[in-house]
PDB file of C-alpha atoms in Angstrom:
ATOM      1  CA  MET A   1     -16.185 -23.155 -48.870  1.00 81.00           C
ATOM      2  CA  ALA A   2     -18.375 -25.283 -46.636  1.00 86.00           C
ATOM      3  CA  ARG A   3     -17.449 -25.522 -42.970  1.00 91.00           C
ATOM      4  CA  THR A   4     -16.936 -28.960 -41.440  1.00 93.00           C
ATOM      5  CA  VAL A   5     -19.548 -30.482 -39.132  1.00 86.00           C
ATOM      6  CA  THR A   6     -17.109 -30.116 -36.239  1.00 90.00           C
ATOM      7  CA  GLU A   7     -16.552 -26.418 -36.978  1.00 90.00           C
ATOM      8  CA  ILE A   8     -20.271 -25.714 -37.155  1.00 88.00           C
ATOM      9  CA  GLN A   9     -21.040 -27.654 -33.977  1.00 85.00           C
ATOM     10  CA  GLN A  10     -18.249 -25.838 -32.137  1.00 88.00           C
ATOM     11  CA  GLU A  11     -19.717 -22.477 -33.167  1.00 90.00           C
ATOM     12  CA  ILE A  12     -23.085 -23.599 -31.769  1.00 86.00           C
ATOM     13  CA  MET A  13     -21.473 -24.693 -28.501  1.00 84.00           C
ATOM     14  CA  ASP A  14     -19.540 -21.414 -28.265  1.00 87.00           C
ATOM     15  CA  ALA A  15     -22.775 -19.471 -28.746  1.00 86.00           C
ATOM     16  CA  ILE A  16     -24.452 -21.469 -25.967  1.00 82.00           C
ATOM     17  CA  ALA A  17     -21.515 -20.851 -23.623  1.00 82.00           C
ATOM     18  CA  ALA A  18     -21.676 -17.120 -24.342  1.00 87.00           C
ATOM     19  CA  ASP A  19     -25.415 -16.881 -23.653  1.00 84.00           C
ATOM     20  CA  PRO A  20     -26.084 -15.999 -19.961  1.00 83.00           C
ATOM     21  CA  VAL A  21     -29.417 -17.847 -19.971  1.00 79.00           C
ATOM     22  CA  LEU A  22     -28.477 -21.012 -21.843  1.00 78.00           C
ATOM     23  CA  ASN A  23     -25.080 -21.569 -20.247  1.00 75.00           C
ATOM     24  CA  VAL A  24     -26.634 -22.183 -16.801  1.00 70.00           C
ATOM     25  CA  LYS A  25     -29.111 -24.728 -18.149  1.00 75.00           C
ATOM     26  CA  LEU A  26     -27.023 -26.491 -20.786  1.00 76.00           C
ATOM     27  CA  TYR A  27     -23.768 -27.299 -19.058  1.00 67.00           C
ATOM     28  CA  SER A  28     -23.378 -31.049 -19.377  1.00 72.00           C
ATOM     29  CA  THR A  29     -20.036 -32.180 -20.843  1.00 72.00           C
ATOM     30  CA  SER A  30     -21.440 -35.573 -21.852  1.00 77.00           C
ATOM     31  CA  LYS A  31     -21.162 -36.236 -25.576  1.00 74.00           C
ATOM     32  CA  ILE A  32     -24.580 -37.901 -25.516  1.00 77.00           C
ATOM     33  CA  SER A  33     -26.420 -35.109 -23.723  1.00 80.00           C
ATOM     34  CA  ILE A  34     -29.612 -34.138 -25.540  1.00 84.00           C
ATOM     35  CA  TYR A  35     -28.533 -30.603 -26.419  1.00 75.00           C
ATOM     36  CA  ARG A  36     -25.172 -31.829 -27.738  1.00 81.00           C
ATOM     37  CA  LEU A  37     -26.917 -34.406 -29.922  1.00 81.00           C
ATOM     38  CA  PHE A  38     -29.280 -31.722 -31.208  1.00 82.00           C
ATOM     39  CA  SER A  39     -26.323 -29.451 -31.969  1.00 83.00           C
ATOM     40  CA  PHE A  40     -24.700 -32.268 -33.952  1.00 85.00           C
ATOM     41  CA  VAL A  41     -27.868 -32.874 -35.993  1.00 90.00           C
ATOM     42  CA  ILE A  42     -28.202 -29.162 -36.752  1.00 92.00           C
ATOM     43  CA  ALA A  43     -24.491 -28.922 -37.639  1.00 87.00           C
ATOM     44  CA  ALA A  44     -24.785 -31.885 -40.004  1.00 90.00           C
ATOM     45  CA  ALA A  45     -27.811 -30.325 -41.710  1.00 91.00           C
ATOM     46  CA  LEU A  46     -26.026 -26.987 -42.113  1.00 89.00           C
ATOM     47  CA  TRP A  47     -22.918 -28.746 -43.467  1.00 90.00           C
ATOM     48  CA  MET A  48     -25.038 -30.513 -46.084  1.00 93.00           C
ATOM     49  CA  HIS A  49     -26.681 -27.201 -47.035  1.00 91.00           C
ATOM     50  CA  GLU A  50     -23.326 -25.431 -47.410  1.00 89.00           C
ATOM     51  CA  THR A  51     -21.843 -28.335 -49.383  1.00 90.00           C
ATOM     52  CA  LEU A  52     -24.750 -28.342 -51.826  1.00 92.00           C
ATOM     53  CA  PHE A  53     -24.430 -24.565 -52.190  1.00 89.00           C
ATOM     54  CA  ASP A  54     -20.715 -24.924 -53.007  1.00 88.00           C
ATOM     55  CA  GLU A  55     -21.501 -27.525 -55.664  1.00 90.00           C
ATOM     56  CA  HIS A  56     -24.204 -25.298 -57.139  1.00 90.00           C
ATOM     57  CA  LYS A  57     -21.841 -22.317 -57.191  1.00 87.00           C
ATOM     58  CA  SER A  58     -19.177 -24.390 -58.929  1.00 82.00           C
ATOM     59  CA  GLU A  59     -21.642 -25.556 -61.577  1.00 84.00           C
ATOM     60  CA  VAL A  60     -22.829 -21.989 -62.197  1.00 83.00           C
ATOM     61  CA  ASN A  61     -19.240 -20.753 -62.529  1.00 77.00           C
ATOM     62  CA  GLU A  62     -18.474 -23.496 -65.036  1.00 73.00           C
ATOM     63  CA  ILE A  63     -21.510 -22.525 -67.111  1.00 74.00           C
ATOM     64  CA  LEU A  64     -20.576 -18.838 -66.993  1.00 70.00           C
ATOM     65  CA  ALA A  65     -17.009 -19.632 -68.012  1.00 64.00           C
ATOM     66  CA  THR A  66     -18.236 -21.307 -71.193  1.00 62.00           C
ATOM     67  CA  LYS A  67     -20.843 -18.667 -72.041  1.00 62.00           C
ATOM     68  CA  LYS A  68     -19.344 -15.264 -71.201  1.00 67.00           C
ATOM     69  CA  THR A  69     -17.643 -13.111 -73.804  1.00 72.00           C
ATOM     70  CA  HIS A  70     -13.991 -12.399 -73.082  1.00 88.00           C
ATOM     71  CA  ASN A  71     -12.971  -8.780 -73.645  1.00 93.00           C
ATOM     72  CA  LEU A  72      -9.524  -7.162 -73.813  1.00 95.00           C
ATOM     73  CA  LEU A  73      -9.448  -6.517 -70.068  1.00 94.00           C
ATOM     74  CA  TRP A  74     -10.154 -10.203 -69.421  1.00 94.00           C
ATOM     75  CA  TYR A  75      -7.135 -11.189 -71.507  1.00 97.00           C
ATOM     76  CA  ALA A  76      -4.914  -8.688 -69.660  1.00 97.00           C
ATOM     77  CA  ASP A  77      -6.100  -9.996 -66.285  1.00 95.00           C
ATOM     78  CA  LYS A  78      -5.648 -13.579 -67.466  1.00 97.00           C
ATOM     79  CA  ALA A  79      -2.060 -12.827 -68.451  1.00 98.00           C
ATOM     80  CA  LYS A  80      -1.317 -11.651 -64.905  1.00 98.00           C
ATOM     81  CA  GLU A  81      -2.731 -14.907 -63.511  1.00 98.00           C
ATOM     82  CA  PHE A  82       0.008 -16.930 -65.246  1.00 98.00           C
ATOM     83  CA  GLU A  83       2.110 -18.951 -62.793  1.00 98.00           C
ATOM     84  CA  HIS A  84       5.607 -19.840 -63.939  1.00 98.00           C
ATOM     85  CA  GLY A  85       6.421 -23.481 -63.248  1.00 97.00           C
ATOM     86  CA  ASN A  86       2.888 -24.524 -62.264  1.00 98.00           C
ATOM     87  CA  ALA A  87       0.319 -26.547 -64.201  1.00 97.00           C
ATOM     88  CA  LEU A  88      -3.287 -25.557 -64.784  1.00 97.00           C
ATOM     89  CA  VAL A  89      -6.112 -27.620 -63.356  1.00 95.00           C
ATOM     90  CA  PRO A  90      -6.740 -30.384 -65.942  1.00 94.00           C
ATOM     91  CA  ASP A  91      -9.277 -29.353 -68.610  1.00 90.00           C
ATOM     92  CA  ALA A  92      -9.561 -25.884 -67.044  1.00 90.00           C
ATOM     93  CA  ASP A  93      -8.109 -22.401 -67.480  1.00 91.00           C
ATOM     94  CA  TYR A  94      -7.140 -21.671 -63.878  1.00 93.00           C
ATOM     95  CA  TYR A  95      -4.744 -22.732 -61.137  1.00 96.00           C
ATOM     96  CA  GLU A  96      -5.714 -24.414 -57.893  1.00 94.00           C
ATOM     97  CA  PRO A  97      -4.417 -23.481 -55.427  1.00 95.00           C
ATOM     98  CA  ILE A  98      -3.253 -20.002 -56.463  1.00 96.00           C
ATOM     99  CA  ASP A  99       0.482 -19.407 -55.985  1.00 98.00           C
ATOM    100  CA  GLU A 100       1.040 -15.637 -55.977  1.00 97.00           C
ATOM    101  CA  ASP A 101       4.818 -16.054 -55.707  1.00 97.00           C
ATOM    102  CA  ALA A 102       4.791 -17.772 -59.123  1.00 98.00           C
ATOM    103  CA  GLN A 103       2.778 -14.973 -60.777  1.00 98.00           C
ATOM    104  CA  ILE A 104       5.685 -13.223 -62.491  1.00 98.00           C
ATOM    105  CA  ILE A 105       3.749 -10.908 -64.822  1.00 98.00           C
ATOM    106  CA  ALA A 106       3.147  -7.561 -63.146  1.00 98.00           C
ATOM    107  CA  HIS A 107       2.052  -5.538 -66.188  1.00 98.00           C
ATOM    108  CA  ALA A 108      -0.180  -6.487 -69.107  1.00 98.00           C
ATOM    109  CA  ALA A 109      -2.134  -4.634 -71.768  1.00 98.00           C
ATOM    110  CA  VAL A 110      -4.062  -5.888 -74.778  1.00 98.00           C
ATOM    111  CA  ASP A 111      -5.085  -4.066 -77.953  1.00 97.00           C
ATOM    112  CA  GLU A 112      -6.921  -5.331 -81.022  1.00 97.00           C
ATOM    113  CA  ILE A 113      -5.590  -4.373 -84.456  1.00 95.00           C
ATOM    114  CA  ASN A 114      -7.135  -5.768 -87.631  1.00 96.00           C
ATOM    115  CA  GLY A 115      -8.700  -8.674 -85.765  1.00 95.00           C
ATOM    116  CA  ILE A 116      -5.482  -9.683 -83.983  1.00 97.00           C
ATOM    117  CA  LEU A 117      -4.887  -9.240 -80.254  1.00 98.00           C
ATOM    118  CA  PHE A 118      -1.542  -7.700 -79.350  1.00 97.00           C
ATOM    119  CA  MET A 119      -0.650  -8.614 -75.790  1.00 98.00           C
ATOM    120  CA  LYS A 120       2.147  -6.655 -74.121  1.00 98.00           C
ATOM    121  CA  VAL A 121       3.547  -8.068 -70.884  1.00 98.00           C
ATOM    122  CA  ALA A 122       6.394  -7.219 -68.526  1.00 98.00           C
ATOM    123  CA  LYS A 123       7.612  -8.240 -65.107  1.00 98.00           C
ATOM    124  CA  ASP A 124       9.128  -6.223 -62.286  1.00 96.00           C
ATOM    125  CA  ASP A 125      12.885  -6.439 -61.801  1.00 94.00           C
ATOM    126  CA  GLY A 126      13.531  -4.478 -58.652  1.00 92.00           C
ATOM    127  CA  ASP A 127      12.380  -0.935 -59.373  1.00 91.00           C
ATOM    128  CA  GLU A 128      12.473  -1.446 -63.130  1.00 94.00           C
ATOM    129  CA  LEU A 129      10.294  -3.196 -65.705  1.00 97.00           C
ATOM    130  CA  ALA A 130      11.776  -6.087 -67.667  1.00 97.00           C
ATOM    131  CA  PRO A 131      10.733  -8.544 -70.403  1.00 97.00           C
ATOM    132  CA  LEU A 132      10.112 -12.225 -69.764  1.00 98.00           C
ATOM    133  CA  SER A 133      13.364 -14.155 -70.084  1.00 97.00           C
ATOM    134  CA  THR A 134      13.997 -16.576 -72.941  1.00 94.00           C
ATOM    135  CA  ALA A 135      16.474 -18.793 -71.086  1.00 91.00           C
ATOM    136  CA  ASN A 136      17.749 -19.664 -67.613  1.00 91.00           C
ATOM    137  CA  PRO A 137      14.891 -19.786 -66.840  1.00 95.00           C
ATOM    138  CA  ASP A 138      12.719 -19.755 -69.933  1.00 96.00           C
ATOM    139  CA  GLU A 139       9.658 -17.705 -69.058  1.00 98.00           C
ATOM    140  CA  ILE A 140       8.276 -16.704 -72.440  1.00 98.00           C
ATOM    141  CA  THR A 141       7.714 -20.229 -73.831  1.00 98.00           C
ATOM    142  CA  PRO A 142       5.533 -21.499 -70.948  1.00 98.00           C
ATOM    143  CA  PHE A 143       3.639 -18.203 -70.984  1.00 98.00           C
ATOM    144  CA  GLU A 144       2.905 -18.608 -74.697  1.00 98.00           C
ATOM    145  CA  GLU A 145       1.653 -22.150 -74.045  1.00 98.00           C
ATOM    146  CA  TYR A 146      -0.491 -20.866 -71.186  1.00 98.00           C
ATOM    147  CA  ILE A 147      -2.127 -18.260 -73.431  1.00 98.00           C
ATOM    148  CA  LYS A 148      -2.775 -20.877 -76.112  1.00 97.00           C
ATOM    149  CA  THR A 149      -4.597 -22.938 -73.497  1.00 96.00           C
ATOM    150  CA  VAL A 150      -6.762 -20.227 -71.916  1.00 95.00           C
ATOM    151  CA  LYS A 151      -7.636 -18.142 -74.987  1.00 95.00           C
ATOM    152  CA  ASP A 152     -10.885 -18.508 -76.892  1.00 92.00           C
ATOM    153  CA  ALA A 153     -10.787 -20.787 -79.924  1.00 90.00           C
ATOM    154  CA  GLY A 154      -9.980 -18.952 -83.140  1.00 93.00           C
ATOM    155  CA  VAL A 155      -8.522 -15.885 -81.443  1.00 95.00           C
ATOM    156  CA  LYS A 156      -5.134 -14.832 -82.816  1.00 97.00           C
ATOM    157  CA  ILE A 157      -2.760 -13.357 -80.242  1.00 98.00           C
ATOM    158  CA  ASN A 158       0.622 -11.734 -80.797  1.00 97.00           C
ATOM    159  CA  ILE A 159       2.604 -11.659 -77.547  1.00 98.00           C
ATOM    160  CA  VAL A 160       5.082  -8.814 -77.049  1.00 97.00           C
ATOM    161  CA  SER A 161       7.571  -8.953 -74.175  1.00 98.00           C
ATOM    162  CA  ASP A 162      10.627  -6.874 -74.982  1.00 97.00           C
ATOM    163  CA  VAL A 163      13.006  -4.434 -73.384  1.00 97.00           C
ATOM    164  CA  GLY A 164      11.527  -0.969 -73.099  1.00 98.00           C
ATOM    165  CA  ASP A 165      11.519   1.411 -76.037  1.00 98.00           C
ATOM    166  CA  ASP A 166      14.542   3.718 -75.996  1.00 98.00           C
ATOM    167  CA  LEU A 167      13.833   7.398 -75.476  1.00 98.00           C
ATOM    168  CA  ARG A 168      16.349  10.014 -76.615  1.00 98.00           C
ATOM    169  CA  LEU A 169      15.819  13.497 -75.239  1.00 98.00           C
ATOM    170  CA  ASN A 170      17.640  16.812 -75.681  1.00 99.00           C
ATOM    171  CA  MET A 171      16.483  19.766 -73.586  1.00 99.00           C
ATOM    172  CA  ASP A 172      17.476  23.260 -72.581  1.00 98.00           C
ATOM    173  CA  ILE A 173      16.959  23.804 -68.869  1.00 98.00           C
ATOM    174  CA  TRP A 174      16.805  27.421 -67.742  1.00 98.00           C
ATOM    175  CA  TYR A 175      17.372  27.258 -64.006  1.00 98.00           C
ATOM    176  CA  ASN A 176      17.245  29.547 -61.000  1.00 97.00           C
ATOM    177  CA  PRO A 177      20.903  30.163 -60.001  1.00 97.00           C
ATOM    178  CA  LEU A 178      19.785  30.765 -56.419  1.00 97.00           C
ATOM    179  CA  VAL A 179      18.688  27.121 -56.201  1.00 97.00           C
ATOM    180  CA  ILE A 180      20.645  25.123 -58.788  1.00 98.00           C
ATOM    181  CA  ASP A 181      24.299  25.242 -59.898  1.00 97.00           C
ATOM    182  CA  GLU A 182      25.657  25.217 -63.460  1.00 96.00           C
ATOM    183  CA  ASP A 183      25.793  21.399 -63.451  1.00 97.00           C
ATOM    184  CA  GLY A 184      22.095  21.144 -62.613  1.00 97.00           C
ATOM    185  CA  LYS A 185      22.616  20.081 -59.004  1.00 97.00           C
ATOM    186  CA  LEU A 186      20.920  21.534 -55.949  1.00 97.00           C
ATOM    187  CA  LEU A 187      23.083  24.057 -54.133  1.00 97.00           C
ATOM    188  CA  THR A 188      21.892  22.605 -50.831  1.00 96.00           C
ATOM    189  CA  ASP A 189      22.415  18.958 -51.836  1.00 96.00           C
ATOM    190  CA  SER A 190      24.798  18.121 -54.676  1.00 94.00           C
ATOM    191  CA  SER A 191      23.517  14.527 -54.786  1.00 95.00           C
ATOM    192  CA  GLN A 192      20.258  15.745 -56.312  1.00 96.00           C
ATOM    193  CA  GLU A 193      19.837  16.867 -59.911  1.00 98.00           C
ATOM    194  CA  PRO A 194      16.211  18.091 -60.030  1.00 98.00           C
ATOM    195  CA  ALA A 195      15.707  18.152 -63.808  1.00 98.00           C
ATOM    196  CA  LYS A 196      17.229  14.722 -64.369  1.00 98.00           C
ATOM    197  CA  ASP A 197      15.435  13.222 -61.376  1.00 97.00           C
ATOM    198  CA  THR A 198      12.090  14.640 -62.507  1.00 98.00           C
ATOM    199  CA  ILE A 199      12.527  13.270 -66.032  1.00 98.00           C
ATOM    200  CA  LYS A 200      13.496   9.788 -64.808  1.00 97.00           C
ATOM    201  CA  ASN A 201      10.594   9.658 -62.340  1.00 97.00           C
ATOM    202  CA  PHE A 202       8.117  10.959 -64.918  1.00 98.00           C
ATOM    203  CA  ILE A 203       9.055   8.245 -67.412  1.00 98.00           C
ATOM    204  CA  LYS A 204       9.038   5.559 -64.733  1.00 95.00           C
ATOM    205  CA  ASN A 205       5.526   6.496 -63.603  1.00 96.00           C
ATOM    206  CA  ILE A 206       3.863   6.436 -67.016  1.00 98.00           C
ATOM    207  CA  PRO A 207       1.126   3.751 -66.845  1.00 97.00           C
ATOM    208  CA  PHE A 208       2.019   0.531 -68.652  1.00 98.00           C
ATOM    209  CA  ASP A 209       1.151   0.923 -72.349  1.00 98.00           C
ATOM    210  CA  GLY A 210       0.293   4.543 -71.658  1.00 97.00           C
ATOM    211  CA  GLU A 211       1.135   7.586 -73.755  1.00 98.00           C
ATOM    212  CA  PHE A 212       4.338   9.561 -73.329  1.00 98.00           C
ATOM    213  CA  ILE A 213       3.543  13.231 -73.949  1.00 98.00           C
ATOM    214  CA  PRO A 214       6.538  15.610 -74.006  1.00 98.00           C
ATOM    215  CA  ALA A 215       4.265  18.553 -73.146  1.00 98.00           C
ATOM    216  CA  SER A 216       3.250  16.792 -69.930  1.00 98.00           C
ATOM    217  CA  LEU A 217       6.919  16.259 -69.095  1.00 98.00           C
ATOM    218  CA  VAL A 218       7.480  20.003 -69.543  1.00 98.00           C
ATOM    219  CA  ASP A 219       4.617  20.650 -67.105  1.00 98.00           C
ATOM    220  CA  ALA A 220       6.248  18.352 -64.548  1.00 98.00           C
ATOM    221  CA  LEU A 221       9.591  20.111 -64.958  1.00 98.00           C
ATOM    222  CA  GLN A 222       8.015  23.546 -64.572  1.00 97.00           C
ATOM    223  CA  ALA A 223       6.590  22.389 -61.248  1.00 97.00           C
ATOM    224  CA  THR A 224      10.071  21.368 -60.065  1.00 97.00           C
ATOM    225  CA  ASP A 225      11.769  23.736 -57.638  1.00 95.00           C
ATOM    226  CA  GLY A 226      14.644  25.612 -59.242  1.00 96.00           C
ATOM    227  CA  ILE A 227      13.644  24.994 -62.852  1.00 97.00           C
ATOM    228  CA  ASP A 228      12.219  28.054 -64.590  1.00 97.00           C
ATOM    229  CA  ILE A 229      11.991  27.272 -68.300  1.00 97.00           C
ATOM    230  CA  PRO A 230      12.315  23.722 -69.694  1.00 98.00           C
ATOM    231  CA  VAL A 231      12.524  23.557 -73.496  1.00 98.00           C
ATOM    232  CA  VAL A 232      12.396  20.343 -75.529  1.00 98.00           C
ATOM    233  CA  LYS A 233      14.942  20.644 -78.348  1.00 98.00           C
ATOM    234  CA  SER A 234      14.437  17.133 -79.699  1.00 98.00           C
ATOM    235  CA  CYS A 235      12.597  13.996 -78.609  1.00 98.00           C
ATOM    236  CA  GLU A 236      12.888  10.601 -80.302  1.00 98.00           C
ATOM    237  CA  SER A 237      12.055   7.003 -79.510  1.00 98.00           C
ATOM    238  CA  ARG A 238      12.728   3.604 -81.003  1.00 98.00           C
ATOM    239  CA  PHE A 239      11.560   0.032 -80.575  1.00 95.00           C
ATOM    240  CA  ALA A 240      14.196  -2.720 -80.319  1.00 90.00           C
ATOM    241  CA  ALA A 241      16.971  -2.080 -82.871  1.00 90.00           C
ATOM    242  CA  ASN A 242      14.868   0.045 -85.208  1.00 95.00           C
ATOM    243  CA  ASP A 243      15.819   3.591 -86.186  1.00 97.00           C
ATOM    244  CA  TYR A 244      14.822   6.467 -83.944  1.00 98.00           C
ATOM    245  CA  SER A 245      11.627   8.307 -84.854  1.00 98.00           C
ATOM    246  CA  ILE A 246      10.645  11.820 -83.824  1.00 98.00           C
ATOM    247  CA  VAL A 247       7.984  11.897 -81.110  1.00 98.00           C
ATOM    248  CA  ASP A 248       5.254  13.967 -82.725  1.00 95.00           C
ATOM    249  CA  GLY A 249       3.165  15.154 -79.797  1.00 95.00           C
ATOM    250  CA  LYS A 250       2.904  11.745 -78.128  1.00 98.00           C
ATOM    251  CA  VAL A 251       3.962   8.127 -78.445  1.00 98.00           C
ATOM    252  CA  VAL A 252       2.774   4.786 -77.077  1.00 97.00           C
ATOM    253  CA  PRO A 253       5.786   2.487 -76.520  1.00 98.00           C
ATOM    254  CA  ASN A 254       5.686  -0.718 -78.536  1.00 97.00           C
ATOM    255  CA  ALA A 255       7.027  -2.638 -75.543  1.00 97.00           C
ATOM    256  CA  GLY A 256       4.529  -0.951 -73.228  1.00 98.00           C
ATOM    257  CA  TYR A 257       7.151   1.117 -71.413  1.00 98.00           C
ATOM    258  CA  LEU A 258      10.071   3.478 -72.016  1.00 98.00           C
ATOM    259  CA  VAL A 259      13.651   3.535 -70.797  1.00 97.00           C
ATOM    260  CA  ILE A 260      16.102   6.409 -70.972  1.00 97.00           C
ATOM    261  CA  THR A 261      19.817   6.050 -70.316  1.00 97.00           C
ATOM    262  CA  ASP A 262      22.161   8.832 -69.267  1.00 96.00           C
ATOM    263  CA  ASP A 263      23.743   8.673 -72.734  1.00 97.00           C
ATOM    264  CA  ASN A 264      20.338   9.396 -74.291  1.00 98.00           C
ATOM    265  CA  LEU A 265      19.544  12.308 -71.981  1.00 98.00           C
ATOM    266  CA  THR A 266      21.149  15.632 -72.889  1.00 98.00           C
ATOM    267  CA  LEU A 267      20.386  18.553 -70.591  1.00 98.00           C
ATOM    268  CA  ASN A 268      21.813  21.937 -71.496  1.00 98.00           C
ATOM    269  CA  TYR A 269      21.769  24.049 -68.344  1.00 98.00           C
ATOM    270  CA  LYS A 270      21.359  27.807 -68.689  1.00 98.00           C
ATOM    271  CA  ALA A 271      21.164  30.232 -65.802  1.00 97.00           C
ATOM    272  CA  ASN A 272      17.988  32.293 -65.892  1.00 95.00           C
ATOM    273  CA  VAL A 273      19.440  35.727 -65.159  1.00 93.00           C
ATOM    274  CA  ARG A 274      18.437  39.195 -66.272  1.00 81.00           C
ATOM    275  CA  GLY A 275      20.439  41.049 -68.885  1.00 65.00           C
TER     276      GLY A 275
END
């Protein structure tokens, strides 16, 4: 953004004051001293140059906005720019000024299936992911209107913002009895349950709309102190109120993320002893 004439002139005067040669020759405080008048003329010329450059940049950006092709990443980034409760600049697809506190969407991913864009979005609710609310306040409706406004003409978009897919997991955990007790807790700190903590953290750290791979979870458990042999007995997931389906090697959550409750996590602890 262009500096003001006053700002530019002050920078010139500061430079003169800092120069050991000029500051002993140009010291008059009179507003009509020759060097001050020259500094004003130069500042005005620079201000005009910067203003014209800003206008040119704005015109170029407007042209690019109407010509560039929008890919899936653009749509995901655009979703995150949504500001709840704020209006777009008239006849534009952006906000001015930007209000980061109103940008409620923390996670977004877009896929194209049979010519339709499927946009998954979620917000942060403390340490957890959550869908956009439908009431008190309504977040999903204004977001849908926002997407209708900023999307390219003719593009069909299906917006998905739901609670995380349920994961149901049953595992045998062969543990080192020198480190972990029969309830799966650390002998040195009963507040920690290594297998359970590792599973919860693993699921929480899966990238949004990323794959859940049971084999990778097993790897993470094997790297956990005190756990010798983790065995997946069964692994299922479901979207919304649908029936559970077996996770065959991997699964991408329909909501973009997974949740697992204590009721859906069964850990059968077995001491890894000889004999």
